[in-house]
Amino acid sequence: VVGSAITGVFSGGSSEPAKAAAPAQEPRPVMQQSPYGPCHYEMKQFLECATNQRDLTLCEGFNEALKQCKYSNGECAL
């Protein structure tokens, strides 16, 4: 089934949307507003990564998500 979806995307004959071959990035889980602030989830993810990784460059994605959240919520400028 997956093979036919992929070949269908490349051949252009499939009615399946292109996202069937490459899953879209999952949005952050829908949660109620955190009592700790709008970026609590992103901060928690970054801190968990930083605590568990010796190489903090591996946590850069979490750091970027935290920066974007803060920017989106008007907490700081990039």
PDB file of N, CA, C and O in Angstrom:
ATOM      1  N   VAL A   1       0.838  -1.198   0.000  1.00  0.00           N
ATOM      2  CA  VAL A   1       0.000   0.000   0.000  1.00  0.00           C
ATOM      3  C   VAL A   1       0.874   1.249   0.000  1.00  0.00           C
ATOM      4  O   VAL A   1       0.646   2.155  -0.764  1.00  0.00           O
ATOM      5  N   VAL A   2       1.908   1.281   0.870  1.00  0.00           N
ATOM      6  CA  VAL A   2       2.782   2.432   0.919  1.00  0.00           C
ATOM      7  C   VAL A   2       3.523   2.590  -0.402  1.00  0.00           C
ATOM      8  O   VAL A   2       3.655   3.683  -0.920  1.00  0.00           O
ATOM      9  N   GLY A   3       3.976   1.475  -0.965  1.00  0.00           N
ATOM     10  CA  GLY A   3       4.687   1.535  -2.241  1.00  0.00           C
ATOM     11  C   GLY A   3       3.830   2.115  -3.340  1.00  0.00           C
ATOM     12  O   GLY A   3       4.299   2.915  -4.143  1.00  0.00           O
ATOM     13  N   SER A   4       2.568   1.718  -3.396  1.00  0.00           N
ATOM     14  CA  SER A   4       1.693   2.256  -4.435  1.00  0.00           C
ATOM     15  C   SER A   4       1.413   3.732  -4.209  1.00  0.00           C
ATOM     16  O   SER A   4       1.276   4.488  -5.157  1.00  0.00           O
ATOM     17  N   ALA A   5       1.353   4.157  -2.946  1.00  0.00           N
ATOM     18  CA  ALA A   5       1.136   5.575  -2.666  1.00  0.00           C
ATOM     19  C   ALA A   5       2.346   6.389  -3.110  1.00  0.00           C
ATOM     20  O   ALA A   5       2.212   7.458  -3.687  1.00  0.00           O
ATOM     21  N   ILE A   6       3.534   5.861  -2.866  1.00  0.00           N
ATOM     22  CA  ILE A   6       4.753   6.570  -3.252  1.00  0.00           C
ATOM     23  C   ILE A   6       4.888   6.615  -4.764  1.00  0.00           C
ATOM     24  O   ILE A   6       5.155   7.656  -5.341  1.00  0.00           O
ATOM     25  N   THR A   7       4.673   5.472  -5.443  1.00  0.00           N
ATOM     26  CA  THR A   7       4.788   5.471  -6.898  1.00  0.00           C
ATOM     27  C   THR A   7       3.698   6.326  -7.516  1.00  0.00           C
ATOM     28  O   THR A   7       3.913   6.962  -8.536  1.00  0.00           O
ATOM     29  N   GLY A   8       2.528   6.370  -6.901  1.00  0.00           N
ATOM     30  CA  GLY A   8       1.453   7.217  -7.403  1.00  0.00           C
ATOM     31  C   GLY A   8       1.805   8.687  -7.317  1.00  0.00           C
ATOM     32  O   GLY A   8       1.491   9.465  -8.203  1.00  0.00           O
ATOM     33  N   VAL A   9       2.488   9.079  -6.258  1.00  0.00           N
ATOM     34  CA  VAL A   9       2.896  10.469  -6.103  1.00  0.00           C
ATOM     35  C   VAL A   9       3.912  10.844  -7.169  1.00  0.00           C
ATOM     36  O   VAL A   9       3.845  11.898  -7.770  1.00  0.00           O
ATOM     37  N   PHE A  10       4.865   9.937  -7.432  1.00  0.00           N
ATOM     38  CA  PHE A  10       5.885  10.236  -8.428  1.00  0.00           C
ATOM     39  C   PHE A  10       5.329  10.205  -9.843  1.00  0.00           C
ATOM     40  O   PHE A  10       5.776  10.939 -10.695  1.00  0.00           O
ATOM     41  N   SER A  11       4.345   9.364 -10.088  1.00  0.00           N
ATOM     42  CA  SER A  11       3.795   9.292 -11.438  1.00  0.00           C
ATOM     43  C   SER A  11       2.766  10.378 -11.695  1.00  0.00           C
ATOM     44  O   SER A  11       2.432  10.671 -12.826  1.00  0.00           O
ATOM     45  N   GLY A  12       2.237  10.964 -10.630  1.00  0.00           N
ATOM     46  CA  GLY A  12       1.257  12.032 -10.778  1.00  0.00           C
ATOM     47  C   GLY A  12      -0.136  11.508 -11.023  1.00  0.00           C
ATOM     48  O   GLY A  12      -1.056  12.274 -11.178  1.00  0.00           O
ATOM     49  N   GLY A  13      -0.326  10.176 -11.041  1.00  0.00           N
ATOM     50  CA  GLY A  13      -1.635   9.621 -11.324  1.00  0.00           C
ATOM     51  C   GLY A  13      -2.452   9.310 -10.090  1.00  0.00           C
ATOM     52  O   GLY A  13      -3.557   8.827 -10.202  1.00  0.00           O
ATOM     53  N   SER A  14      -1.944   9.565  -8.931  1.00  0.00           N
ATOM     54  CA  SER A  14      -2.655   9.238  -7.701  1.00  0.00           C
ATOM     55  C   SER A  14      -3.515  10.407  -7.261  1.00  0.00           C
ATOM     56  O   SER A  14      -3.154  11.562  -7.434  1.00  0.00           O
ATOM     57  N   SER A  15      -4.666  10.074  -6.688  1.00  0.00           N
ATOM     58  CA  SER A  15      -5.507  11.132  -6.135  1.00  0.00           C
ATOM     59  C   SER A  15      -5.140  11.411  -4.683  1.00  0.00           C
ATOM     60  O   SER A  15      -5.707  12.279  -4.063  1.00  0.00           O
ATOM     61  N   GLU A  16      -4.161  10.649  -4.149  1.00  0.00           N
ATOM     62  CA  GLU A  16      -3.697  10.873  -2.781  1.00  0.00           C
ATOM     63  C   GLU A  16      -2.936  12.193  -2.729  1.00  0.00           C
ATOM     64  O   GLU A  16      -2.177  12.507  -3.638  1.00  0.00           O
ATOM     65  N   PRO A  17      -3.096  12.961  -1.645  1.00  0.00           N
ATOM     66  CA  PRO A  17      -2.308  14.185  -1.525  1.00  0.00           C
ATOM     67  C   PRO A  17      -0.831  13.867  -1.335  1.00  0.00           C
ATOM     68  O   PRO A  17      -0.468  12.796  -0.879  1.00  0.00           O
ATOM     69  N   ALA A  18       0.027  14.791  -1.684  1.00  0.00           N
ATOM     70  CA  ALA A  18       1.469  14.574  -1.611  1.00  0.00           C
ATOM     71  C   ALA A  18       1.937  14.281  -0.196  1.00  0.00           C
ATOM     72  O   ALA A  18       2.930  13.615   0.000  1.00  0.00           O
ATOM     73  N   LYS A  19       1.207  14.743   0.813  1.00  0.00           N
ATOM     74  CA  LYS A  19       1.646  14.523   2.186  1.00  0.00           C
ATOM     75  C   LYS A  19       1.581  13.054   2.586  1.00  0.00           C
ATOM     76  O   LYS A  19       2.117  12.686   3.616  1.00  0.00           O
ATOM     77  N   ALA A  20       0.951  12.206   1.800  1.00  0.00           N
ATOM     78  CA  ALA A  20       0.891  10.782   2.111  1.00  0.00           C
ATOM     79  C   ALA A  20       2.289  10.161   2.041  1.00  0.00           C
ATOM     80  O   ALA A  20       2.605   9.255   2.778  1.00  0.00           O
ATOM     81  N   ALA A  21       3.146  10.664   1.159  1.00  0.00           N
ATOM     82  CA  ALA A  21       4.497  10.127   1.029  1.00  0.00           C
ATOM     83  C   ALA A  21       5.429  10.689   2.087  1.00  0.00           C
ATOM     84  O   ALA A  21       6.320  10.005   2.552  1.00  0.00           O
ATOM     85  N   ALA A  22       5.229  11.935   2.477  1.00  0.00           N
ATOM     86  CA  ALA A  22       6.062  12.567   3.490  1.00  0.00           C
ATOM     87  C   ALA A  22       5.151  13.149   4.562  1.00  0.00           C
ATOM     88  O   ALA A  22       4.472  14.135   4.321  1.00  0.00           O
ATOM     89  N   PRO A  23       5.090  12.518   5.739  1.00  0.00           N
ATOM     90  CA  PRO A  23       4.189  13.009   6.772  1.00  0.00           C
ATOM     91  C   PRO A  23       4.512  14.445   7.174  1.00  0.00           C
ATOM     92  O   PRO A  23       5.678  14.823   7.251  1.00  0.00           O
ATOM     93  N   ALA A  24       3.474  15.213   7.377  1.00  0.00           N
ATOM     94  CA  ALA A  24       3.661  16.597   7.785  1.00  0.00           C
ATOM     95  C   ALA A  24       4.170  16.639   9.213  1.00  0.00           C
ATOM     96  O   ALA A  24       3.960  15.707   9.990  1.00  0.00           O
ATOM     97  N   GLN A  25       4.834  17.721   9.544  1.00  0.00           N
ATOM     98  CA  GLN A  25       5.342  17.870  10.901  1.00  0.00           C
ATOM     99  C   GLN A  25       4.152  17.953  11.851  1.00  0.00           C
ATOM    100  O   GLN A  25       3.210  18.690  11.617  1.00  0.00           O
ATOM    101  N   GLU A  26       4.202  17.150  12.894  1.00  0.00           N
ATOM    102  CA  GLU A  26       3.106  17.121  13.851  1.00  0.00           C
ATOM    103  C   GLU A  26       3.063  18.425  14.636  1.00  0.00           C
ATOM    104  O   GLU A  26       4.091  18.883  15.129  1.00  0.00           O
ATOM    105  N   PRO A  27       1.904  19.013  14.769  1.00  0.00           N
ATOM    106  CA  PRO A  27       1.813  20.206  15.600  1.00  0.00           C
ATOM    107  C   PRO A  27       1.951  19.836  17.077  1.00  0.00           C
ATOM    108  O   PRO A  27       1.774  18.683  17.456  1.00  0.00           O
ATOM    109  N   ARG A  28       2.234  20.791  17.868  1.00  0.00           N
ATOM    110  CA  ARG A  28       2.351  20.571  19.306  1.00  0.00           C
ATOM    111  C   ARG A  28       1.009  20.074  19.814  1.00  0.00           C
ATOM    112  O   ARG A  28      -0.038  20.501  19.335  1.00  0.00           O
ATOM    113  N   PRO A  29       1.013  19.169  20.772  1.00  0.00           N
ATOM    114  CA  PRO A  29      -0.257  18.649  21.289  1.00  0.00           C
ATOM    115  C   PRO A  29      -1.166  19.776  21.760  1.00  0.00           C
ATOM    116  O   PRO A  29      -0.699  20.741  22.361  1.00  0.00           O
ATOM    117  N   VAL A  30      -2.459  19.630  21.474  1.00  0.00           N
ATOM    118  CA  VAL A  30      -3.409  20.647  21.887  1.00  0.00           C
ATOM    119  C   VAL A  30      -3.640  20.493  23.385  1.00  0.00           C
ATOM    120  O   VAL A  30      -4.050  19.449  23.856  1.00  0.00           O
ATOM    121  N   MET A  31      -3.315  21.532  24.096  1.00  0.00           N
ATOM    122  CA  MET A  31      -3.472  21.510  25.544  1.00  0.00           C
ATOM    123  C   MET A  31      -4.148  22.799  25.967  1.00  0.00           C
ATOM    124  O   MET A  31      -4.113  23.794  25.264  1.00  0.00           O
ATOM    125  N   GLN A  32      -4.731  22.770  27.150  1.00  0.00           N
ATOM    126  CA  GLN A  32      -5.285  23.991  27.704  1.00  0.00           C
ATOM    127  C   GLN A  32      -4.124  24.924  28.036  1.00  0.00           C
ATOM    128  O   GLN A  32      -2.998  24.493  28.208  1.00  0.00           O
ATOM    129  N   GLN A  33      -4.420  26.199  28.143  1.00  0.00           N
ATOM    130  CA  GLN A  33      -3.382  27.174  28.475  1.00  0.00           C
ATOM    131  C   GLN A  33      -2.728  26.779  29.791  1.00  0.00           C
ATOM    132  O   GLN A  33      -3.392  26.554  30.789  1.00  0.00           O
ATOM    133  N   SER A  34      -1.421  26.676  29.770  1.00  0.00           N
ATOM    134  CA  SER A  34      -0.665  26.275  30.954  1.00  0.00           C
ATOM    135  C   SER A  34      -0.685  27.396  31.984  1.00  0.00           C
ATOM    136  O   SER A  34      -0.522  28.561  31.646  1.00  0.00           O
ATOM    137  N   PRO A  35      -0.858  27.044  33.243  1.00  0.00           N
ATOM    138  CA  PRO A  35      -0.796  28.073  34.281  1.00  0.00           C
ATOM    139  C   PRO A  35       0.618  28.637  34.439  1.00  0.00           C
ATOM    140  O   PRO A  35       0.814  29.635  35.096  1.00  0.00           O
ATOM    141  N   TYR A  36       1.609  27.976  33.824  1.00  0.00           N
ATOM    142  CA  TYR A  36       2.996  28.400  33.931  1.00  0.00           C
ATOM    143  C   TYR A  36       3.409  29.344  32.819  1.00  0.00           C
ATOM    144  O   TYR A  36       4.529  29.818  32.797  1.00  0.00           O
ATOM    145  N   GLY A  37       2.540  29.609  31.874  1.00  0.00           N
ATOM    146  CA  GLY A  37       2.867  30.512  30.779  1.00  0.00           C
ATOM    147  C   GLY A  37       2.707  29.832  29.436  1.00  0.00           C
ATOM    148  O   GLY A  37       2.627  28.603  29.350  1.00  0.00           O
ATOM    149  N   PRO A  38       2.669  30.614  28.357  1.00  0.00           N
ATOM    150  CA  PRO A  38       2.393  30.066  27.031  1.00  0.00           C
ATOM    151  C   PRO A  38       3.496  29.163  26.480  1.00  0.00           C
ATOM    152  O   PRO A  38       3.235  28.342  25.621  1.00  0.00           O
ATOM    153  N   CYS A  39       4.723  29.281  26.961  1.00  0.00           N
ATOM    154  CA  CYS A  39       5.832  28.495  26.406  1.00  0.00           C
ATOM    155  C   CYS A  39       6.331  27.432  27.384  1.00  0.00           C
ATOM    156  O   CYS A  39       7.456  26.935  27.237  1.00  0.00           O
ATOM    157  N   HIS A  40       5.502  27.068  28.344  1.00  0.00           N
ATOM    158  CA  HIS A  40       5.915  26.080  29.338  1.00  0.00           C
ATOM    159  C   HIS A  40       6.275  24.745  28.692  1.00  0.00           C
ATOM    160  O   HIS A  40       7.279  24.129  29.046  1.00  0.00           O
ATOM    161  N   TYR A  41       5.483  24.298  27.716  1.00  0.00           N
ATOM    162  CA  TYR A  41       5.738  23.022  27.046  1.00  0.00           C
ATOM    163  C   TYR A  41       7.098  23.036  26.343  1.00  0.00           C
ATOM    164  O   TYR A  41       7.884  22.098  26.475  1.00  0.00           O
ATOM    165  N   GLU A  42       7.387  24.116  25.610  1.00  0.00           N
ATOM    166  CA  GLU A  42       8.651  24.224  24.889  1.00  0.00           C
ATOM    167  C   GLU A  42       9.830  24.287  25.859  1.00  0.00           C
ATOM    168  O   GLU A  42      10.872  23.673  25.631  1.00  0.00           O
ATOM    169  N   MET A  43       9.654  25.021  26.971  1.00  0.00           N
ATOM    170  CA  MET A  43      10.715  25.117  27.973  1.00  0.00           C
ATOM    171  C   MET A  43      10.976  23.746  28.594  1.00  0.00           C
ATOM    172  O   MET A  43      12.136  23.347  28.768  1.00  0.00           O
ATOM    173  N   LYS A  44       9.913  23.029  28.887  1.00  0.00           N
ATOM    174  CA  LYS A  44      10.051  21.693  29.484  1.00  0.00           C
ATOM    175  C   LYS A  44      10.812  20.762  28.537  1.00  0.00           C
ATOM    176  O   LYS A  44      11.713  20.030  28.959  1.00  0.00           O
ATOM    177  N   GLN A  45      10.465  20.786  27.250  1.00  0.00           N
ATOM    178  CA  GLN A  45      11.131  19.934  26.271  1.00  0.00           C
ATOM    179  C   GLN A  45      12.621  20.272  26.171  1.00  0.00           C
ATOM    180  O   GLN A  45      13.473  19.388  26.131  1.00  0.00           O
ATOM    181  N   PHE A  46      12.942  21.565  26.139  1.00  0.00           N
ATOM    182  CA  PHE A  46      14.340  21.983  26.049  1.00  0.00           C
ATOM    183  C   PHE A  46      15.117  21.564  27.294  1.00  0.00           C
ATOM    184  O   PHE A  46      16.231  21.031  27.200  1.00  0.00           O
ATOM    185  N   LEU A  47      14.543  21.778  28.467  1.00  0.00           N
ATOM    186  CA  LEU A  47      15.237  21.420  29.706  1.00  0.00           C
ATOM    187  C   LEU A  47      15.437  19.918  29.833  1.00  0.00           C
ATOM    188  O   LEU A  47      16.489  19.467  30.299  1.00  0.00           O
ATOM    189  N   GLU A  48      14.455  19.126  29.401  1.00  0.00           N
ATOM    190  CA  GLU A  48      14.621  17.665  29.421  1.00  0.00           C
ATOM    191  C   GLU A  48      15.768  17.250  28.509  1.00  0.00           C
ATOM    192  O   GLU A  48      16.576  16.400  28.871  1.00  0.00           O
ATOM    193  N   CYS A  49      15.848  17.855  27.341  1.00  0.00           N
ATOM    194  CA  CYS A  49      16.934  17.542  26.410  1.00  0.00           C
ATOM    195  C   CYS A  49      18.276  17.943  27.010  1.00  0.00           C
ATOM    196  O   CYS A  49      19.219  17.158  27.020  1.00  0.00           O
ATOM    197  N   ALA A  50      18.350  19.167  27.540  1.00  0.00           N
ATOM    198  CA  ALA A  50      19.604  19.668  28.096  1.00  0.00           C
ATOM    199  C   ALA A  50      20.064  18.836  29.288  1.00  0.00           C
ATOM    200  O   ALA A  50      21.261  18.661  29.506  1.00  0.00           O
ATOM    201  N   THR A  51      19.122  18.303  30.043  1.00  0.00           N
ATOM    202  CA  THR A  51      19.465  17.485  31.199  1.00  0.00           C
ATOM    203  C   THR A  51      19.999  16.125  30.766  1.00  0.00           C
ATOM    204  O   THR A  51      20.898  15.580  31.406  1.00  0.00           O
ATOM    205  N   ASN A  52      19.480  15.599  29.683  1.00  0.00           N
ATOM    206  CA  ASN A  52      19.825  14.246  29.254  1.00  0.00           C
ATOM    207  C   ASN A  52      20.943  14.165  28.211  1.00  0.00           C
ATOM    208  O   ASN A  52      21.428  13.081  27.927  1.00  0.00           O
ATOM    209  N   GLN A  53      21.355  15.288  27.644  1.00  0.00           N
ATOM    210  CA  GLN A  53      22.371  15.277  26.593  1.00  0.00           C
ATOM    211  C   GLN A  53      23.643  15.967  27.068  1.00  0.00           C
ATOM    212  O   GLN A  53      23.578  17.042  27.659  1.00  0.00           O
ATOM    213  N   ARG A  54      24.765  15.363  26.799  1.00  0.00           N
ATOM    214  CA  ARG A  54      26.034  16.017  27.110  1.00  0.00           C
ATOM    215  C   ARG A  54      26.350  17.081  26.074  1.00  0.00           C
ATOM    216  O   ARG A  54      26.971  18.090  26.372  1.00  0.00           O
ATOM    217  N   ASP A  55      25.936  16.851  24.839  1.00  0.00           N
ATOM    218  CA  ASP A  55      26.185  17.778  23.733  1.00  0.00           C
ATOM    219  C   ASP A  55      24.935  18.627  23.514  1.00  0.00           C
ATOM    220  O   ASP A  55      23.948  18.161  22.950  1.00  0.00           O
ATOM    221  N   LEU A  56      24.970  19.864  23.959  1.00  0.00           N
ATOM    222  CA  LEU A  56      23.789  20.720  23.872  1.00  0.00           C
ATOM    223  C   LEU A  56      23.417  21.099  22.444  1.00  0.00           C
ATOM    224  O   LEU A  56      22.309  21.563  22.209  1.00  0.00           O
ATOM    225  N   THR A  57      24.315  20.882  21.487  1.00  0.00           N
ATOM    226  CA  THR A  57      23.946  21.169  20.102  1.00  0.00           C
ATOM    227  C   THR A  57      22.821  20.242  19.641  1.00  0.00           C
ATOM    228  O   THR A  57      22.084  20.582  18.722  1.00  0.00           O
ATOM    229  N   LEU A  58      22.681  19.094  20.302  1.00  0.00           N
ATOM    230  CA  LEU A  58      21.588  18.176  19.969  1.00  0.00           C
ATOM    231  C   LEU A  58      20.233  18.733  20.401  1.00  0.00           C
ATOM    232  O   LEU A  58      19.196  18.250  19.969  1.00  0.00           O
ATOM    233  N   CYS A  59      20.243  19.746  21.253  1.00  0.00           N
ATOM    234  CA  CYS A  59      18.998  20.353  21.750  1.00  0.00           C
ATOM    235  C   CYS A  59      18.647  21.637  21.000  1.00  0.00           C
ATOM    236  O   CYS A  59      17.715  22.338  21.384  1.00  0.00           O
ATOM    237  N   GLU A  60      19.379  21.939  19.949  1.00  0.00           N
ATOM    238  CA  GLU A  60      19.174  23.190  19.230  1.00  0.00           C
ATOM    239  C   GLU A  60      17.742  23.327  18.695  1.00  0.00           C
ATOM    240  O   GLU A  60      17.170  24.409  18.726  1.00  0.00           O
ATOM    241  N   GLY A  61      17.155  22.231  18.237  1.00  0.00           N
ATOM    242  CA  GLY A  61      15.776  22.289  17.736  1.00  0.00           C
ATOM    243  C   GLY A  61      14.793  22.698  18.815  1.00  0.00           C
ATOM    244  O   GLY A  61      13.874  23.483  18.578  1.00  0.00           O
ATOM    245  N   PHE A  62      14.979  22.179  20.032  1.00  0.00           N
ATOM    246  CA  PHE A  62      14.114  22.557  21.146  1.00  0.00           C
ATOM    247  C   PHE A  62      14.323  24.023  21.516  1.00  0.00           C
ATOM    248  O   PHE A  62      13.378  24.736  21.836  1.00  0.00           O
ATOM    249  N   ASN A  63      15.574  24.479  21.452  1.00  0.00           N
ATOM    250  CA  ASN A  63      15.887  25.877  21.748  1.00  0.00           C
ATOM    251  C   ASN A  63      15.225  26.791  20.727  1.00  0.00           C
ATOM    252  O   ASN A  63      14.654  27.824  21.087  1.00  0.00           O
ATOM    253  N   GLU A  64      15.280  26.415  19.459  1.00  0.00           N
ATOM    254  CA  GLU A  64      14.645  27.224  18.415  1.00  0.00           C
ATOM    255  C   GLU A  64      13.131  27.272  18.593  1.00  0.00           C
ATOM    256  O   GLU A  64      12.509  28.313  18.403  1.00  0.00           O
ATOM    257  N   ALA A  65      12.534  26.128  18.968  1.00  0.00           N
ATOM    258  CA  ALA A  65      11.083  26.100  19.203  1.00  0.00           C
ATOM    259  C   ALA A  65      10.715  27.013  20.368  1.00  0.00           C
ATOM    260  O   ALA A  65       9.703  27.718  20.324  1.00  0.00           O
ATOM    261  N   LEU A  66      11.545  27.020  21.411  1.00  0.00           N
ATOM    262  CA  LEU A  66      11.307  27.891  22.558  1.00  0.00           C
ATOM    263  C   LEU A  66      11.425  29.359  22.151  1.00  0.00           C
ATOM    264  O   LEU A  66      10.573  30.177  22.506  1.00  0.00           O
ATOM    265  N   LYS A  67      12.451  29.689  21.375  1.00  0.00           N
ATOM    266  CA  LYS A  67      12.621  31.068  20.909  1.00  0.00           C
ATOM    267  C   LYS A  67      11.420  31.503  20.073  1.00  0.00           C
ATOM    268  O   LYS A  67      10.913  32.616  20.218  1.00  0.00           O
ATOM    269  N   GLN A  68      10.960  30.622  19.174  1.00  0.00           N
ATOM    270  CA  GLN A  68       9.827  30.955  18.310  1.00  0.00           C
ATOM    271  C   GLN A  68       8.559  31.149  19.127  1.00  0.00           C
ATOM    272  O   GLN A  68       7.775  32.050  18.864  1.00  0.00           O
ATOM    273  N   CYS A  69       8.356  30.308  20.131  1.00  0.00           N
ATOM    274  CA  CYS A  69       7.179  30.444  20.988  1.00  0.00           C
ATOM    275  C   CYS A  69       7.210  31.786  21.714  1.00  0.00           C
ATOM    276  O   CYS A  69       6.214  32.499  21.761  1.00  0.00           O
ATOM    277  N   LYS A  70       8.369  32.114  22.282  1.00  0.00           N
ATOM    278  CA  LYS A  70       8.475  33.381  22.992  1.00  0.00           C
ATOM    279  C   LYS A  70       8.236  34.555  22.056  1.00  0.00           C
ATOM    280  O   LYS A  70       7.547  35.520  22.409  1.00  0.00           O
ATOM    281  N   TYR A  71       8.795  34.470  20.857  1.00  0.00           N
ATOM    282  CA  TYR A  71       8.596  35.537  19.880  1.00  0.00           C
ATOM    283  C   TYR A  71       7.114  35.659  19.513  1.00  0.00           C
ATOM    284  O   TYR A  71       6.567  36.760  19.458  1.00  0.00           O
ATOM    285  N   SER A  72       6.462  34.522  19.281  1.00  0.00           N
ATOM    286  CA  SER A  72       5.055  34.506  18.892  1.00  0.00           C
ATOM    287  C   SER A  72       4.144  35.063  19.989  1.00  0.00           C
ATOM    288  O   SER A  72       3.081  35.587  19.707  1.00  0.00           O
ATOM    289  N   ASN A  73       4.590  34.928  21.224  1.00  0.00           N
ATOM    290  CA  ASN A  73       3.795  35.395  22.359  1.00  0.00           C
ATOM    291  C   ASN A  73       4.264  36.747  22.878  1.00  0.00           C
ATOM    292  O   ASN A  73       3.842  37.175  23.949  1.00  0.00           O
ATOM    293  N   GLY A  74       5.148  37.399  22.135  1.00  0.00           N
ATOM    294  CA  GLY A  74       5.576  38.741  22.480  1.00  0.00           C
ATOM    295  C   GLY A  74       6.460  38.816  23.710  1.00  0.00           C
ATOM    296  O   GLY A  74       6.550  39.871  24.336  1.00  0.00           O
ATOM    297  N   GLU A  75       7.127  37.724  24.074  1.00  0.00           N
ATOM    298  CA  GLU A  75       7.960  37.729  25.276  1.00  0.00           C
ATOM    299  C   GLU A  75       9.349  38.274  25.007  1.00  0.00           C
ATOM    300  O   GLU A  75      10.032  38.703  25.920  1.00  0.00           O
ATOM    301  N   CYS A  76       9.817  38.192  23.760  1.00  0.00           N
ATOM    302  CA  CYS A  76      11.140  38.725  23.423  1.00  0.00           C
ATOM    303  C   CYS A  76      11.226  38.894  21.916  1.00  0.00           C
ATOM    304  O   CYS A  76      10.391  38.410  21.185  1.00  0.00           O
ATOM    305  N   ALA A  77      12.259  39.558  21.471  1.00  0.00           N
ATOM    306  CA  ALA A  77      12.489  39.717  20.045  1.00  0.00           C
ATOM    307  C   ALA A  77      13.623  38.819  19.612  1.00  0.00           C
ATOM    308  O   ALA A  77      14.558  38.581  20.361  1.00  0.00           O
ATOM    309  N   LEU A  78      13.548  38.302  18.376  1.00  0.00           N
ATOM    310  CA  LEU A  78      14.618  37.444  17.849  1.00  0.00           C
ATOM    311  C   LEU A  78      15.740  38.272  17.296  1.00  0.00           C
ATOM    312  O   LEU A  78      15.601  39.286  16.734  1.00  0.00           O
TER     313      LEU A  78
END
